[in-house]
């Protein structure tokens, strides 16, 4: 993940990642969720905290 973050910042790149792992998704600036076959933007911080996780960093 560190390499992707460095490349994004240094080279001003957009990275599109597909994952089922919420911890990996928490590293993103923006997260979109698939619900009922529709893509929905959601705040991962809210979802992360609802799941009982602490120490969230964006």
mmCIF file of C-alpha atoms in Angstrom:
data_model
loop_
_atom_site.group_PDB
_atom_site.id
_atom_site.type_symbol
_atom_site.label_atom_id
_atom_site.label_comp_id
_atom_site.label_asym_id
_atom_site.label_seq_id
_atom_site.Cartn_x
_atom_site.Cartn_y
_atom_site.Cartn_z
ATOM 1 C CA UNK A 1 0.000 0.000 0.000
ATOM 2 C CA UNK A 2 2.852 2.357 0.776
ATOM 3 C CA UNK A 3 4.174 2.160 -2.793
ATOM 4 C CA UNK A 4 0.748 3.030 -4.206
ATOM 5 C CA UNK A 5 0.405 5.987 -1.851
ATOM 6 C CA UNK A 6 3.855 7.296 -2.790
ATOM 7 C CA UNK A 7 3.186 6.935 -6.538
ATOM 8 C CA UNK A 8 -0.173 8.678 -6.209
ATOM 9 C CA UNK A 9 1.332 11.612 -4.348
ATOM 10 C CA UNK A 10 4.582 11.921 -6.278
ATOM 11 C CA UNK A 11 3.247 11.418 -9.803
ATOM 12 C CA UNK A 12 -0.292 12.799 -9.236
ATOM 13 C CA UNK A 13 -1.814 9.498 -10.341
ATOM 14 C CA UNK A 14 -5.318 8.199 -9.860
ATOM 15 C CA UNK A 15 -5.471 4.632 -8.606
ATOM 16 C CA UNK A 16 -8.584 2.508 -8.961
ATOM 17 C CA UNK A 17 -8.588 -0.518 -6.666
ATOM 18 C CA UNK A 18 -11.238 -3.194 -6.240
ATOM 19 C CA UNK A 19 -11.170 -4.996 -2.904
ATOM 20 C CA UNK A 20 -13.336 -6.761 -0.359
ATOM 21 C CA UNK A 21 -10.889 -5.856 2.410
ATOM 22 C CA UNK A 22 -12.131 -2.897 4.459
ATOM 23 C CA UNK A 23 -8.703 -2.263 5.989
ATOM 24 C CA UNK A 24 -7.183 -1.890 2.525
ATOM 25 C CA UNK A 25 -10.075 0.333 1.463
ATOM 26 C CA UNK A 26 -9.490 2.546 4.492
ATOM 27 C CA UNK A 27 -6.232 3.746 2.895
ATOM 28 C CA UNK A 28 -8.154 5.377 0.045
ATOM 29 C CA UNK A 29 -9.103 9.039 -0.281
ATOM 30 C CA UNK A 30 -12.508 8.042 -1.600
ATOM 31 C CA UNK A 31 -14.429 4.765 -1.400
ATOM 32 C CA UNK A 32 -17.394 3.600 -3.451
ATOM 33 C CA UNK A 33 -19.509 0.629 -2.374
ATOM 34 C CA UNK A 34 -21.559 -1.817 -4.424
ATOM 35 C CA UNK A 35 -25.042 -2.327 -2.998
ATOM 36 C CA UNK A 36 -27.847 -4.193 -4.724
ATOM 37 C CA UNK A 37 -25.978 -4.004 -8.036
ATOM 38 C CA UNK A 38 -25.564 -0.228 -7.796
ATOM 39 C CA UNK A 39 -22.378 1.715 -7.092
ATOM 40 C CA UNK A 40 -22.836 4.053 -4.123
ATOM 41 C CA UNK A 41 -20.357 6.544 -2.615
ATOM 42 C CA UNK A 42 -20.066 6.172 1.150
ATOM 43 C CA UNK A 43 -17.850 7.523 3.852
ATOM 44 C CA UNK A 44 -15.662 4.590 4.870
ATOM 45 C CA UNK A 45 -14.915 6.234 8.210
ATOM 46 C CA UNK A 46 -18.554 5.915 9.209
ATOM 47 C CA UNK A 47 -18.677 2.255 8.122
ATOM 48 C CA UNK A 48 -15.343 1.513 9.806
ATOM 49 C CA UNK A 49 -16.454 2.997 13.126
ATOM 50 C CA UNK A 50 -19.858 1.262 12.972
ATOM 51 C CA UNK A 51 -17.954 -2.013 12.711
ATOM 52 C CA UNK A 52 -16.245 -1.163 16.020
ATOM 53 C CA UNK A 53 -12.763 -0.399 14.657
ATOM 54 C CA UNK A 54 -10.643 2.314 16.265
ATOM 55 C CA UNK A 55 -7.624 4.239 15.056
ATOM 56 C CA UNK A 56 -9.079 5.143 11.680
ATOM 57 C CA UNK A 57 -6.771 7.332 9.596
ATOM 58 C CA UNK A 58 -7.507 8.690 6.136
#
